[in-house]
Short mmCIF file of C-alpha atoms in Angstrom, two decimals:
data_model
loop_
_atom_site.label_atom_id
_atom_site.label_comp_id
_atom_site.label_asym_id
_atom_site.label_seq_id
_atom_site.Cartn_x
_atom_site.Cartn_y
_atom_site.Cartn_z
CA MET A 1 -56.95 -67.71 5.22
CA ALA A 2 -58.56 -70.77 6.58
CA LYS A 3 -60.62 -70.35 9.80
CA GLY A 4 -60.65 -74.11 10.17
CA SER A 5 -59.88 -77.43 8.92
CA VAL A 6 -61.20 -81.09 9.01
CA SER A 7 -59.85 -84.29 9.92
CA ILE A 8 -60.81 -87.22 8.10
CA HIS A 9 -60.65 -91.11 9.38
CA VAL A 10 -60.23 -92.58 6.16
CA GLU A 11 -60.67 -96.26 7.06
CA ARG A 12 -63.99 -95.53 8.85
CA CYS A 13 -65.62 -93.92 5.69
CA LYS A 14 -68.27 -95.35 3.88
CA ALA A 15 -68.47 -92.67 1.14
CA CYS A 16 -72.15 -91.80 1.49
CA GLY A 17 -71.23 -88.31 0.69
CA PHE A 18 -73.31 -86.25 3.31
CA CYS A 19 -70.24 -84.34 4.42
CA VAL A 20 -69.51 -83.24 0.78
CA GLU A 21 -73.06 -82.49 -0.18
CA PHE A 22 -73.68 -80.29 3.03
CA CYS A 23 -70.62 -78.48 3.44
CA PRO A 24 -71.66 -75.03 3.53
CA THR A 25 -68.42 -73.71 1.95
CA LYS A 26 -67.90 -76.86 -0.51
CA VAL A 27 -64.49 -77.65 0.90
CA LEU A 28 -64.92 -81.34 0.34
CA ALA A 29 -65.22 -83.71 -2.64
CA LEU A 30 -64.96 -87.52 -2.66
CA SER A 31 -61.46 -88.57 -3.83
CA SER A 32 -60.44 -91.03 -6.50
CA ALA A 33 -58.54 -92.93 -3.80
CA PHE A 34 -59.84 -96.03 -2.09
CA ASN A 35 -59.63 -97.11 1.46
CA SER A 36 -59.21 -100.75 2.24
CA LYS A 37 -63.25 -101.48 2.31
CA GLY A 38 -63.01 -99.98 -1.44
CA TYR A 39 -64.79 -96.71 -0.85
CA HIS A 40 -63.65 -93.34 -1.62
CA PRO A 41 -63.12 -91.13 1.43
CA PRO A 42 -63.69 -87.25 1.13
CA GLN A 43 -60.83 -84.87 0.84
CA MET A 44 -60.27 -81.21 1.03
CA VAL A 45 -60.34 -79.72 -2.42
CA ALA A 46 -60.55 -75.85 -1.09
CA PRO A 47 -58.95 -75.72 2.14
CA GLU A 48 -58.67 -72.34 2.54
CA LYS A 49 -62.71 -71.84 2.52
CA CYS A 50 -63.10 -74.40 5.55
CA SER A 51 -64.70 -72.20 8.43
CA GLY A 52 -64.34 -75.09 10.73
CA CYS A 53 -68.11 -75.28 11.51
CA ASP A 54 -68.20 -78.93 12.05
CA LEU A 55 -71.24 -79.34 9.89
CA CYS A 56 -69.47 -82.37 8.36
CA GLY A 57 -68.77 -83.98 11.49
CA MET A 58 -72.48 -83.66 12.80
CA TYR A 59 -73.79 -85.31 9.44
CA CYS A 60 -71.17 -88.05 9.41
CA PRO A 61 -73.06 -91.30 10.10
CA ASP A 62 -69.56 -93.10 10.72
CA PHE A 63 -67.71 -90.68 12.84
CA ALA A 64 -64.90 -90.56 10.07
CA ILE A 65 -64.90 -86.80 9.78
CA PHE A 66 -64.97 -83.67 12.09
CA GLY A 67 -64.15 -80.01 11.51
CA TYR A 68 -62.50 -77.87 14.02
CA ARG A 69 -61.40 -74.08 14.17
CA LEU A 70 -57.91 -73.28 13.91
CA ASN A 71 -56.63 -70.16 16.08
CA ALA A 72 -54.88 -67.16 14.40
CA ALA A 73 -51.45 -68.65 14.77
CA ASP A 74 -52.26 -71.81 13.19
CA SER A 75 -54.19 -70.58 10.13
CA ALA A 76 -50.84 -68.62 9.06
CA ASN A 77 -49.34 -72.06 8.25
CA ALA A 78 -52.48 -73.86 6.72
CA PRO A 79 -52.84 -77.70 7.36
CA ASP A 80 -50.86 -80.08 5.16
CA LYS A 81 -52.71 -83.03 3.51
CA GLU A 82 -50.90 -85.68 5.82
CA ALA A 83 -52.03 -83.97 8.81
CA THR A 84 -55.93 -84.00 7.74
CA ASP A 85 -55.68 -87.68 7.36
CA ALA A 86 -53.75 -88.54 10.77
CA ARG A 87 -57.10 -89.34 12.52
CA MET B 1 -48.37 -76.89 13.09
CA SER B 2 -50.37 -77.38 16.36
CA THR B 3 -51.88 -81.08 17.13
CA ILE B 4 -55.09 -81.90 15.70
CA PRO B 5 -57.97 -82.03 18.37
CA ILE B 6 -59.73 -85.53 18.68
CA ASN B 7 -62.98 -86.22 17.50
CA PRO B 8 -65.41 -84.70 20.17
CA VAL B 9 -67.91 -87.73 19.78
CA LEU B 10 -65.34 -90.38 20.28
CA PRO B 11 -65.57 -90.55 24.16
CA PHE B 12 -68.97 -91.74 23.66
CA LEU B 13 -68.38 -94.62 21.52
CA ARG B 14 -67.14 -97.76 21.53
CA THR B 15 -64.77 -97.58 18.59
CA ASP B 16 -63.45 -100.95 18.69
CA ARG B 17 -66.70 -102.00 17.34
CA MET B 18 -66.17 -99.58 14.06
CA PRO B 19 -67.23 -99.78 11.54
CA THR B 20 -70.90 -99.88 12.32
CA ILE B 21 -73.02 -102.54 10.40
CA TRP B 22 -75.18 -99.66 8.84
CA CYS B 23 -75.31 -99.44 5.21
CA PRO B 24 -73.50 -96.49 3.47
CA GLY B 25 -76.08 -93.61 3.19
CA CYS B 26 -78.21 -94.96 6.39
CA GLY B 27 -79.08 -92.09 8.56
CA ILE B 28 -78.86 -93.97 11.99
CA GLY B 29 -75.23 -92.98 12.40
CA THR B 30 -76.04 -89.35 12.02
CA THR B 31 -78.70 -89.60 14.94
CA VAL B 32 -75.87 -91.38 16.94
CA ASN B 33 -73.55 -88.33 16.04
CA CYS B 34 -76.21 -85.82 17.02
CA PHE B 35 -76.86 -87.69 20.19
CA ALA B 36 -73.46 -87.62 21.36
CA ARG B 37 -73.17 -83.79 20.66
CA ALA B 38 -76.61 -83.38 22.60
CA LEU B 39 -74.81 -85.00 25.75
CA LEU B 40 -71.88 -82.89 25.18
CA ASP B 41 -74.11 -79.65 25.04
CA SER B 42 -76.54 -80.68 27.87
CA GLY B 43 -73.61 -81.87 30.25
CA VAL B 44 -75.94 -84.87 31.32
CA ASP B 45 -74.16 -86.93 34.05
CA LEU B 46 -73.15 -89.83 32.15
CA LYS B 47 -73.08 -92.07 35.16
CA HIS B 48 -76.53 -91.35 35.67
CA LEU B 49 -77.57 -92.10 32.12
CA ALA B 50 -78.78 -95.46 30.46
CA ILE B 51 -79.44 -96.28 26.56
CA VAL B 52 -81.92 -99.19 26.11
CA SER B 53 -82.28 -100.25 22.76
CA GLY B 54 -84.47 -103.20 21.24
CA ILE B 55 -83.88 -105.24 18.05
CA GLY B 56 -83.28 -103.89 14.48
CA CYS B 57 -80.83 -101.78 12.86
CA THR B 58 -81.40 -98.78 15.11
CA GLY B 59 -81.32 -101.54 18.05
CA ARG B 60 -77.44 -101.89 17.36
CA VAL B 61 -76.97 -98.22 19.09
CA ALA B 62 -76.86 -99.68 22.51
CA GLY B 63 -73.86 -101.89 21.49
CA TYR B 64 -71.99 -98.79 19.70
CA VAL B 65 -72.19 -96.19 22.53
CA LYS B 66 -70.12 -96.12 25.59
CA LEU B 67 -72.33 -95.64 28.15
CA ASP B 68 -74.45 -97.82 30.25
CA SER B 69 -76.66 -99.70 27.80
CA PHE B 70 -78.78 -102.52 27.16
CA HIS B 71 -79.68 -104.42 24.05
CA THR B 72 -83.27 -106.08 24.98
CA THR B 73 -85.62 -108.23 23.25
CA HIS B 74 -87.70 -107.32 20.28
CA GLY B 75 -90.09 -104.61 20.98
CA ARG B 76 -89.65 -104.76 24.83
CA ALA B 77 -87.10 -101.63 25.01
CA ILE B 78 -89.71 -99.49 26.78
CA PRO B 79 -90.88 -102.10 29.29
CA PHE B 80 -86.85 -102.41 30.35
CA ALA B 81 -86.51 -98.98 30.45
CA THR B 82 -89.84 -98.60 32.98
CA GLY B 83 -88.22 -101.09 35.21
CA LEU B 84 -84.96 -99.44 35.19
CA LYS B 85 -86.71 -96.09 35.70
CA LEU B 86 -88.96 -97.38 38.75
CA ALA B 87 -86.02 -98.98 40.23
CA ASN B 88 -83.67 -96.27 40.09
CA PRO B 89 -85.51 -92.96 39.54
CA LYS B 90 -82.52 -90.74 39.71
CA LEU B 91 -81.41 -92.55 36.29
CA ASN B 92 -81.97 -90.77 33.19
CA VAL B 93 -83.17 -93.36 30.67
CA VAL B 94 -83.30 -93.15 27.16
CA VAL B 95 -84.99 -95.73 24.73
CA TYR B 96 -83.21 -95.53 21.41
CA SER B 97 -84.97 -97.83 18.76
CA GLY B 98 -86.43 -98.07 15.53
CA ASP B 99 -89.98 -97.63 14.17
CA GLY B 100 -90.73 -101.48 13.84
CA ASP B 101 -89.28 -102.08 17.39
CA LEU B 102 -91.20 -99.40 19.21
CA SER B 103 -94.45 -99.03 17.20
CA ALA B 104 -95.31 -102.47 15.55
CA ILE B 105 -93.78 -105.21 18.03
CA GLY B 106 -93.70 -102.93 20.85
CA GLY B 107 -96.65 -100.87 19.95
CA ASN B 108 -98.74 -101.47 22.96
CA HIS B 109 -95.96 -100.67 25.34
CA LEU B 110 -95.38 -97.49 23.56
CA ILE B 111 -98.89 -96.09 24.31
CA HIS B 112 -99.08 -97.42 27.70
CA ALA B 113 -95.60 -95.69 28.50
CA ALA B 114 -96.93 -92.50 27.14
CA ARG B 115 -100.12 -92.59 28.82
CA ARG B 116 -98.41 -93.46 32.34
CA ASN B 117 -96.19 -90.60 31.35
CA ILE B 118 -93.33 -92.53 32.75
CA ASP B 119 -90.05 -90.44 32.74
CA ILE B 120 -88.19 -91.79 29.65
CA LYS B 121 -86.99 -90.41 26.46
CA VAL B 122 -87.96 -92.18 23.63
CA ILE B 123 -85.77 -91.74 20.26
CA CYS B 124 -87.37 -93.45 17.42
CA VAL B 125 -85.30 -93.47 14.39
CA ASN B 126 -88.09 -94.02 11.62
CA ASN B 127 -87.05 -95.31 8.25
CA LEU B 128 -90.38 -96.47 7.17
CA ILE B 129 -89.74 -100.28 6.85
CA TYR B 130 -88.38 -103.22 8.40
CA ALA B 131 -85.02 -102.74 7.43
CA MET B 132 -83.08 -105.59 9.42
CA THR B 133 -85.37 -108.40 8.29
CA GLY B 134 -85.21 -107.66 4.57
CA GLY B 135 -87.80 -104.62 3.96
CA GLN B 136 -91.07 -105.87 4.73
CA THR B 137 -93.99 -103.50 5.34
CA ALA B 138 -93.92 -101.85 8.72
CA PRO B 139 -97.04 -100.07 10.46
CA THR B 140 -95.17 -96.64 9.31
CA THR B 141 -94.73 -97.56 5.79
CA PRO B 142 -96.74 -94.87 3.56
CA GLY B 143 -98.97 -96.01 0.96
CA HIS B 144 -98.02 -96.56 -2.71
CA VAL B 145 -94.59 -97.92 -1.49
CA ILE B 146 -93.04 -101.34 -2.79
CA THR B 147 -91.89 -103.33 -0.09
CA SER B 148 -90.80 -107.12 -0.29
CA THR B 149 -94.21 -108.10 1.31
CA HIS B 150 -96.27 -105.53 -0.81
CA PRO B 151 -94.66 -106.08 -4.23
CA TYR B 152 -97.52 -104.50 -6.14
CA GLY B 153 -97.51 -101.44 -3.34
CA THR B 154 -98.75 -100.94 -0.04
CA PHE B 155 -102.70 -99.87 0.50
CA ASP B 156 -103.12 -99.81 4.18
CA PRO B 157 -103.06 -96.80 6.11
CA ASN B 158 -99.74 -95.80 8.18
CA PHE B 159 -99.38 -94.76 11.91
CA ASN B 160 -98.59 -91.26 12.43
CA LEU B 161 -96.32 -91.51 15.21
CA PRO B 162 -96.52 -88.01 16.61
CA HIS B 163 -100.34 -88.10 16.70
CA LEU B 164 -100.43 -91.56 18.34
CA VAL B 165 -98.25 -90.60 20.97
CA GLU B 166 -99.70 -86.99 21.89
CA ALA B 167 -103.22 -88.86 21.85
CA ALA B 168 -101.84 -91.44 24.37
CA GLY B 169 -100.42 -88.71 26.52
CA ALA B 170 -96.77 -87.70 25.80
CA VAL B 171 -95.26 -84.34 27.07
CA TYR B 172 -93.02 -83.63 24.62
CA VAL B 173 -93.39 -84.76 20.80
CA ALA B 174 -91.10 -83.61 17.92
CA ARG B 175 -90.15 -84.99 14.57
CA TRP B 176 -86.94 -84.14 12.41
CA THR B 177 -85.19 -85.98 9.55
CA THR B 178 -81.71 -86.53 9.52
CA PHE B 179 -80.96 -83.70 7.52
CA HIS B 180 -82.15 -81.37 10.62
CA VAL B 181 -78.64 -82.14 12.62
CA ARG B 182 -78.60 -79.16 14.75
CA GLN B 183 -82.27 -79.40 15.37
CA ILE B 184 -82.01 -83.03 16.40
CA ALA B 185 -79.03 -82.27 18.79
CA ARG B 186 -81.25 -79.38 20.31
CA SER B 187 -84.34 -81.56 20.75
CA MET B 188 -82.18 -84.18 22.45
CA ALA B 189 -80.59 -81.83 24.69
CA GLU B 190 -84.01 -80.25 25.65
CA VAL B 191 -85.58 -83.64 26.59
CA PHE B 192 -82.91 -84.36 29.08
CA LYS B 193 -84.43 -81.57 31.09
CA LYS B 194 -88.04 -82.29 30.45
CA PRO B 195 -89.62 -84.68 33.11
CA GLY B 196 -92.16 -87.01 31.70
CA PHE B 197 -92.43 -89.24 28.46
CA CYS B 198 -90.73 -87.47 25.53
CA PHE B 199 -90.79 -88.80 21.79
CA ILE B 200 -88.56 -87.54 19.22
CA GLU B 201 -89.00 -89.29 15.83
CA ILE B 202 -86.31 -89.04 13.46
CA LEU B 203 -86.86 -89.79 9.63
CA SER B 204 -83.86 -91.52 8.10
CA PRO B 205 -83.04 -93.03 4.87
CA CYS B 206 -82.81 -96.61 4.30
CA PRO B 207 -81.04 -96.80 0.85
CA THR B 208 -80.75 -100.47 0.69
CA LEU B 209 -84.20 -101.69 1.11
CA TYR B 210 -86.71 -98.44 0.80
CA GLN B 211 -85.38 -96.26 -1.50
CA ARG B 212 -83.48 -98.54 -3.83
CA ARG B 213 -86.70 -100.63 -4.17
CA ASN B 214 -88.92 -97.44 -4.86
CA LYS B 215 -86.57 -96.17 -7.36
CA MET B 216 -85.74 -93.05 -5.13
CA GLY B 217 -82.03 -93.15 -5.26
CA ASP B 218 -79.55 -93.52 -2.16
CA GLY B 219 -78.92 -92.03 0.93
CA LEU B 220 -77.67 -88.71 -0.34
CA ASP B 221 -80.62 -88.15 -2.74
CA THR B 222 -83.09 -88.94 0.23
CA MET B 223 -81.29 -86.40 2.27
CA LYS B 224 -81.56 -83.84 -0.66
CA PHE B 225 -85.53 -84.72 -1.01
CA TYR B 226 -85.65 -84.06 3.03
CA LYS B 227 -83.95 -80.87 2.56
CA GLU B 228 -86.46 -79.66 -0.27
CA HIS B 229 -89.54 -81.05 1.04
CA SER B 230 -89.46 -80.59 4.81
CA LYS B 231 -91.48 -77.86 6.44
CA ILE B 232 -90.83 -76.54 9.64
CA LYS B 233 -94.07 -76.08 11.62
CA ASN B 234 -93.47 -75.79 15.17
CA GLY B 235 -96.54 -76.47 17.23
CA VAL B 236 -98.86 -77.60 14.73
CA SER B 237 -101.49 -80.07 15.30
CA THR B 238 -99.99 -83.50 15.16
CA SER B 239 -103.23 -84.69 13.15
CA GLU B 240 -101.74 -83.08 10.14
CA VAL B 241 -98.38 -84.18 10.18
CA GLY B 242 -99.09 -87.77 8.46
CA LEU B 243 -96.30 -89.09 5.96
CA THR B 244 -96.92 -89.95 2.45
CA ARG B 245 -94.58 -91.22 -0.23
CA ASN B 246 -93.64 -88.05 -1.80
CA GLY B 247 -95.49 -85.35 -0.06
CA ASP B 248 -93.98 -82.77 2.24
CA ILE B 249 -92.62 -83.90 5.41
CA ILE B 250 -93.96 -81.57 8.46
CA VAL B 251 -91.24 -81.51 11.02
CA GLY B 252 -90.67 -79.52 14.31
CA LYS B 253 -91.58 -79.77 17.95
CA PHE B 254 -95.19 -80.54 18.06
CA VAL B 255 -96.11 -80.79 21.58
CA ASP B 256 -94.44 -79.75 24.91
CA ARG B 257 -96.83 -79.77 27.62
CA ASP B 258 -96.71 -80.29 31.53
CA ARG B 259 -98.54 -83.53 33.23
CA SER B 260 -97.40 -85.24 36.30
CA ASP B 261 -95.19 -88.02 35.75
CA TYR B 262 -95.78 -91.63 36.79
CA LEU B 263 -93.64 -91.60 39.96
CA THR B 264 -94.76 -88.28 41.20
CA MET B 265 -98.74 -89.62 40.51
CA ALA B 266 -97.89 -92.75 42.57
CA HIS B 267 -96.06 -90.97 45.25
CA ASP B 268 -99.15 -88.40 45.63
CA GLN B 269 -101.56 -91.20 45.54
CA PHE B 270 -99.79 -93.39 48.17
CA VAL B 271 -99.45 -90.44 50.42
CA GLU B 272 -103.19 -89.53 50.06
CA ALA B 273 -103.96 -93.09 50.69
CA LEU B 274 -101.68 -94.04 53.52
CA GLY B 275 -100.52 -90.63 55.06
CA ASP B 276 -97.79 -90.84 57.45
CA ARG B 277 -97.65 -94.62 57.18
CA TYR B 278 -96.09 -94.32 53.71
CA VAL B 279 -92.35 -94.41 53.61
CA ASP B 280 -90.77 -93.69 50.03
CA GLU B 281 -88.03 -96.20 50.68
CA CYS B 282 -86.64 -95.59 46.98
CA ALA B 283 -85.84 -91.95 47.58
CA ALA B 284 -84.79 -92.95 51.08
CA GLU B 285 -82.26 -95.74 50.37
CA CYS B 286 -81.74 -96.61 46.73
CA CYS B 287 -80.83 -93.30 45.28
CA GLU B 288 -78.25 -92.46 47.85
CA GLU B 289 -76.09 -95.53 46.56
CA GLY B 290 -76.30 -93.95 43.07
CA ILE B 291 -76.43 -96.96 40.48
#
């Protein structure tokens, strides 16, 4: 069960890949989709592994991603994809 | 489904100016991110905080943080910060600038601020090159590096900034790379509590001008290089931490010592010379009003 989740601001991303590379549990991967500037923003490929440590948030040079911990009630219904793209 | 929290660093940023001008893979944004987290962790009073930047890629930081900030002329971030600090000693003054602005154009100001031990916190983002002007050789560029002004490779010795500022008199000297995000945030939080001239050097990739020209890959490859080649040696002598093109990067907190800062020394000297006739006007008046 996922302990955390990430929130991605797709339009701010420049696809440097820092979050993907340094995620301790390898939750993220760059998606094949484009944002309006033509970059490939990251997406969660293994959301169940996310611990919500927010290391992706600390590495992000464009303030486009951050991790947060889910409380026990939230982790029962794991975050859907639309929710992670909200911010 | 509960609501998603907002990004914890957003309250410190002028999001209307985003996206930043920094290239994909540049590490300056990462340092700003760590700075915002250091502000969160240390609980610094934001009403008594000012950020001063010079010119350059890192000089843009003053424009992106939602704090009292000033974007000064080239190399003059430290003199401006000095004036700010002397006029309002309660203020926490942070100089956030690049290696070219601080050590080349403003090099003299850097060593003299360290000598006087003025209570300012200097964060120097070192990308080893003059990035904004097109990749010319900077005083911090290591040897055997191709730059636009040294197309056959640099040969002049480079500055070892921690050694320089320690010799000049800084009380806190640390170096990290953009890979060491938690350590950067901790160092930044530490310097807010440390009176005197504090200096944090942060090595950052410049994928567009430094790494590309030297066939070192992109920003991510540089971060991997930092991960593999950084050696944490806290307290090591700063004379041993010089940078080379491909060699190991010694990081850590090198200096943490105590010296009287400039305002304390000035106060003590005036008291000694003038005795009862000396009235500390600033302490009596300016500071009560705040900023």
